[in-house]
């Protein structure tokens, strides 16, 4: 089995500033809820990765990402086995990315406290 290079969220963020391409292997619904806010990203869900990986340029640094780092590690290994050399896996995925305070986009979460405050104001 090919050994995949795992990188931290902060290292991945720095690499995006230098032109690295993110490849997100999550499903569309997951991405709609929370997405990486980076300059360049391709979305190829893992279930379709085998048939679509050739869309990824071989001459770019590629960081494969997912929710926790597991699916992306599988996809990164597939790329390396197919001849891609500049491939890394984002360890801890978007979970670690968000934990480090790096940019994300998506639907804002409803704040329970603000909902309760509005409810009590209406009753007054």
PDB file of C-alpha atoms in Angstrom:
ATOM      1  CA  UNK A   1       0.000   0.000   0.000  1.00  0.00           C
ATOM      2  CA  UNK A   2       1.221   3.486  -0.863  1.00  0.00           C
ATOM      3  CA  UNK A   3       2.153   5.689   2.081  1.00  0.00           C
ATOM      4  CA  UNK A   4       0.167   8.928   1.962  1.00  0.00           C
ATOM      5  CA  UNK A   5       1.633  12.160   3.315  1.00  0.00           C
ATOM      6  CA  UNK A   6      -0.681  13.599   5.991  1.00  0.00           C
ATOM      7  CA  UNK A   7      -0.541  17.337   6.607  1.00  0.00           C
ATOM      8  CA  UNK A   8      -2.061  19.632   9.219  1.00  0.00           C
ATOM      9  CA  UNK A   9      -4.749  22.178   8.498  1.00  0.00           C
ATOM     10  CA  UNK A  10      -2.365  25.098   8.974  1.00  0.00           C
ATOM     11  CA  UNK A  11       0.143  23.549   6.545  1.00  0.00           C
ATOM     12  CA  UNK A  12      -2.642  22.934   4.016  1.00  0.00           C
ATOM     13  CA  UNK A  13      -3.829  26.538   4.349  1.00  0.00           C
ATOM     14  CA  UNK A  14      -0.296  27.811   3.701  1.00  0.00           C
ATOM     15  CA  UNK A  15      -0.056  25.556   0.647  1.00  0.00           C
ATOM     16  CA  UNK A  16      -3.293  26.988  -0.795  1.00  0.00           C
ATOM     17  CA  UNK A  17      -1.681  30.428  -0.637  1.00  0.00           C
ATOM     18  CA  UNK A  18       1.056  29.009  -2.899  1.00  0.00           C
ATOM     19  CA  UNK A  19      -1.331  27.498  -5.445  1.00  0.00           C
ATOM     20  CA  UNK A  20      -2.171  24.044  -4.101  1.00  0.00           C
ATOM     21  CA  UNK A  21      -5.473  22.579  -5.288  1.00  0.00           C
ATOM     22  CA  UNK A  22      -7.982  21.126  -2.805  1.00  0.00           C
ATOM     23  CA  UNK A  23      -9.920  18.060  -3.950  1.00  0.00           C
ATOM     24  CA  UNK A  24     -12.951  17.489  -1.726  1.00  0.00           C
ATOM     25  CA  UNK A  25     -14.223  13.899  -1.762  1.00  0.00           C
ATOM     26  CA  UNK A  26     -17.316  14.525   0.385  1.00  0.00           C
ATOM     27  CA  UNK A  27     -20.863  14.291  -0.964  1.00  0.00           C
ATOM     28  CA  UNK A  28     -22.635  17.425  -2.247  1.00  0.00           C
ATOM     29  CA  UNK A  29     -24.993  17.562   0.767  1.00  0.00           C
ATOM     30  CA  UNK A  30     -22.079  17.624   3.190  1.00  0.00           C
ATOM     31  CA  UNK A  31     -20.404  20.409   1.256  1.00  0.00           C
ATOM     32  CA  UNK A  32     -23.615  22.451   1.156  1.00  0.00           C
ATOM     33  CA  UNK A  33     -23.651  22.473   4.970  1.00  0.00           C
ATOM     34  CA  UNK A  34     -19.981  23.327   5.453  1.00  0.00           C
ATOM     35  CA  UNK A  35     -17.277  23.954   2.882  1.00  0.00           C
ATOM     36  CA  UNK A  36     -13.634  24.936   2.782  1.00  0.00           C
ATOM     37  CA  UNK A  37     -13.194  28.581   1.819  1.00  0.00           C
ATOM     38  CA  UNK A  38     -10.074  28.295  -0.340  1.00  0.00           C
ATOM     39  CA  UNK A  39      -9.136  29.817  -3.711  1.00  0.00           C
ATOM     40  CA  UNK A  40      -9.277  26.585  -5.751  1.00  0.00           C
ATOM     41  CA  UNK A  41     -11.236  23.459  -4.992  1.00  0.00           C
ATOM     42  CA  UNK A  42     -12.562  20.543  -7.025  1.00  0.00           C
ATOM     43  CA  UNK A  43     -15.385  18.334  -5.807  1.00  0.00           C
ATOM     44  CA  UNK A  44     -15.203  14.650  -6.719  1.00  0.00           C
ATOM     45  CA  UNK A  45     -17.154  12.495  -4.247  1.00  0.00           C
ATOM     46  CA  UNK A  46     -15.313   9.330  -3.251  1.00  0.00           C
ATOM     47  CA  UNK A  47     -18.044   7.152  -4.792  1.00  0.00           C
ATOM     48  CA  UNK A  48     -17.193   8.591  -8.225  1.00  0.00           C
ATOM     49  CA  UNK A  49     -13.477   9.106  -7.647  1.00  0.00           C
ATOM     50  CA  UNK A  50     -12.222   6.071  -9.561  1.00  0.00           C
ATOM     51  CA  UNK A  51     -13.993   7.190 -12.740  1.00  0.00           C
ATOM     52  CA  UNK A  52     -13.202  10.919 -12.421  1.00  0.00           C
ATOM     53  CA  UNK A  53      -9.711  11.219 -10.897  1.00  0.00           C
ATOM     54  CA  UNK A  54      -8.203  12.023 -14.330  1.00  0.00           C
ATOM     55  CA  UNK A  55      -9.864  15.467 -14.092  1.00  0.00           C
ATOM     56  CA  UNK A  56      -7.266  16.362 -11.444  1.00  0.00           C
ATOM     57  CA  UNK A  57      -4.166  17.955 -12.999  1.00  0.00           C
ATOM     58  CA  UNK A  58      -1.001  15.912 -12.401  1.00  0.00           C
ATOM     59  CA  UNK A  59       1.239  18.978 -12.519  1.00  0.00           C
ATOM     60  CA  UNK A  60      -0.316  20.618  -9.412  1.00  0.00           C
ATOM     61  CA  UNK A  61       0.168  20.144  -5.698  1.00  0.00           C
ATOM     62  CA  UNK A  62      -3.018  18.404  -4.605  1.00  0.00           C
ATOM     63  CA  UNK A  63      -4.487  18.259  -1.105  1.00  0.00           C
ATOM     64  CA  UNK A  64      -7.285  15.715  -0.795  1.00  0.00           C
ATOM     65  CA  UNK A  65      -9.866  16.617   1.859  1.00  0.00           C
ATOM     66  CA  UNK A  66     -13.032  15.264   3.496  1.00  0.00           C
ATOM     67  CA  UNK A  67     -14.828  15.501   6.848  1.00  0.00           C
ATOM     68  CA  UNK A  68     -12.302  13.701   9.069  1.00  0.00           C
ATOM     69  CA  UNK A  69      -9.381  12.642   6.864  1.00  0.00           C
ATOM     70  CA  UNK A  70     -10.375   9.005   6.291  1.00  0.00           C
ATOM     71  CA  UNK A  71     -12.061   9.140   2.877  1.00  0.00           C
ATOM     72  CA  UNK A  72      -9.498  11.629   1.631  1.00  0.00           C
ATOM     73  CA  UNK A  73      -6.645   9.303   2.639  1.00  0.00           C
ATOM     74  CA  UNK A  74      -8.222   6.548   0.523  1.00  0.00           C
ATOM     75  CA  UNK A  75      -8.533   8.922  -2.445  1.00  0.00           C
ATOM     76  CA  UNK A  76      -4.980  10.256  -1.990  1.00  0.00           C
ATOM     77  CA  UNK A  77      -3.620   6.685  -2.032  1.00  0.00           C
ATOM     78  CA  UNK A  78      -5.558   5.986  -5.236  1.00  0.00           C
ATOM     79  CA  UNK A  79      -4.011   9.072  -6.866  1.00  0.00           C
ATOM     80  CA  UNK A  80      -0.522   8.045  -5.826  1.00  0.00           C
ATOM     81  CA  UNK A  81      -1.097   4.528  -7.155  1.00  0.00           C
ATOM     82  CA  UNK A  82      -2.130   6.118 -10.479  1.00  0.00           C
ATOM     83  CA  UNK A  83       1.094   8.102 -10.820  1.00  0.00           C
ATOM     84  CA  UNK A  84       0.322  11.367  -9.039  1.00  0.00           C
ATOM     85  CA  UNK A  85       3.342  12.457  -6.993  1.00  0.00           C
ATOM     86  CA  UNK A  86       2.438  15.808  -5.387  1.00  0.00           C
ATOM     87  CA  UNK A  87      -0.432  14.532  -3.225  1.00  0.00           C
ATOM     88  CA  UNK A  88      -1.191  15.083   0.452  1.00  0.00           C
ATOM     89  CA  UNK A  89      -4.076  14.205   2.737  1.00  0.00           C
ATOM     90  CA  UNK A  90      -5.589  16.767   5.115  1.00  0.00           C
ATOM     91  CA  UNK A  91      -5.508  14.973   8.452  1.00  0.00           C
ATOM     92  CA  UNK A  92      -8.668  15.535  10.518  1.00  0.00           C
ATOM     93  CA  UNK A  93     -10.415  16.999   7.451  1.00  0.00           C
ATOM     94  CA  UNK A  94     -12.767  19.926   7.793  1.00  0.00           C
ATOM     95  CA  UNK A  95     -13.159  19.069  11.475  1.00  0.00           C
ATOM     96  CA  UNK A  96      -9.525  19.956  12.135  1.00  0.00           C
ATOM     97  CA  UNK A  97      -9.683  22.851   9.679  1.00  0.00           C
ATOM     98  CA  UNK A  98     -12.561  24.450  11.575  1.00  0.00           C
ATOM     99  CA  UNK A  99     -10.954  23.657  14.953  1.00  0.00           C
ATOM    100  CA  UNK A 100      -7.915  25.701  13.879  1.00  0.00           C
ATOM    101  CA  UNK A 101     -10.166  28.634  12.965  1.00  0.00           C
ATOM    102  CA  UNK A 102      -9.451  28.474   9.246  1.00  0.00           C
ATOM    103  CA  UNK A 103     -11.977  29.869   6.729  1.00  0.00           C
ATOM    104  CA  UNK A 104     -15.130  27.912   6.009  1.00  0.00           C
ATOM    105  CA  UNK A 105     -18.402  28.779   4.338  1.00  0.00           C
ATOM    106  CA  UNK A 106     -21.824  27.277   4.659  1.00  0.00           C
ATOM    107  CA  UNK A 107     -25.201  27.658   6.236  1.00  0.00           C
ATOM    108  CA  UNK A 108     -24.992  29.592   9.496  1.00  0.00           C
ATOM    109  CA  UNK A 109     -25.994  27.586  12.525  1.00  0.00           C
ATOM    110  CA  UNK A 110     -29.050  28.718  14.397  1.00  0.00           C
ATOM    111  CA  UNK A 111     -28.070  30.115  17.737  1.00  0.00           C
ATOM    112  CA  UNK A 112     -30.389  28.597  20.345  1.00  0.00           C
ATOM    113  CA  UNK A 113     -29.752  31.399  22.827  1.00  0.00           C
ATOM    114  CA  UNK A 114     -30.762  34.123  20.371  1.00  0.00           C
ATOM    115  CA  UNK A 115     -33.913  32.155  19.451  1.00  0.00           C
ATOM    116  CA  UNK A 116     -34.901  31.928  23.132  1.00  0.00           C
ATOM    117  CA  UNK A 117     -34.269  35.639  23.682  1.00  0.00           C
ATOM    118  CA  UNK A 118     -36.513  36.494  20.718  1.00  0.00           C
ATOM    119  CA  UNK A 119     -39.241  34.161  22.004  1.00  0.00           C
ATOM    120  CA  UNK A 120     -39.282  35.765  25.455  1.00  0.00           C
ATOM    121  CA  UNK A 121     -39.291  39.278  24.015  1.00  0.00           C
ATOM    122  CA  UNK A 122     -42.412  38.461  22.009  1.00  0.00           C
ATOM    123  CA  UNK A 123     -44.197  37.232  25.125  1.00  0.00           C
ATOM    124  CA  UNK A 124     -43.443  40.426  27.087  1.00  0.00           C
TER     125      UNK A 124
END
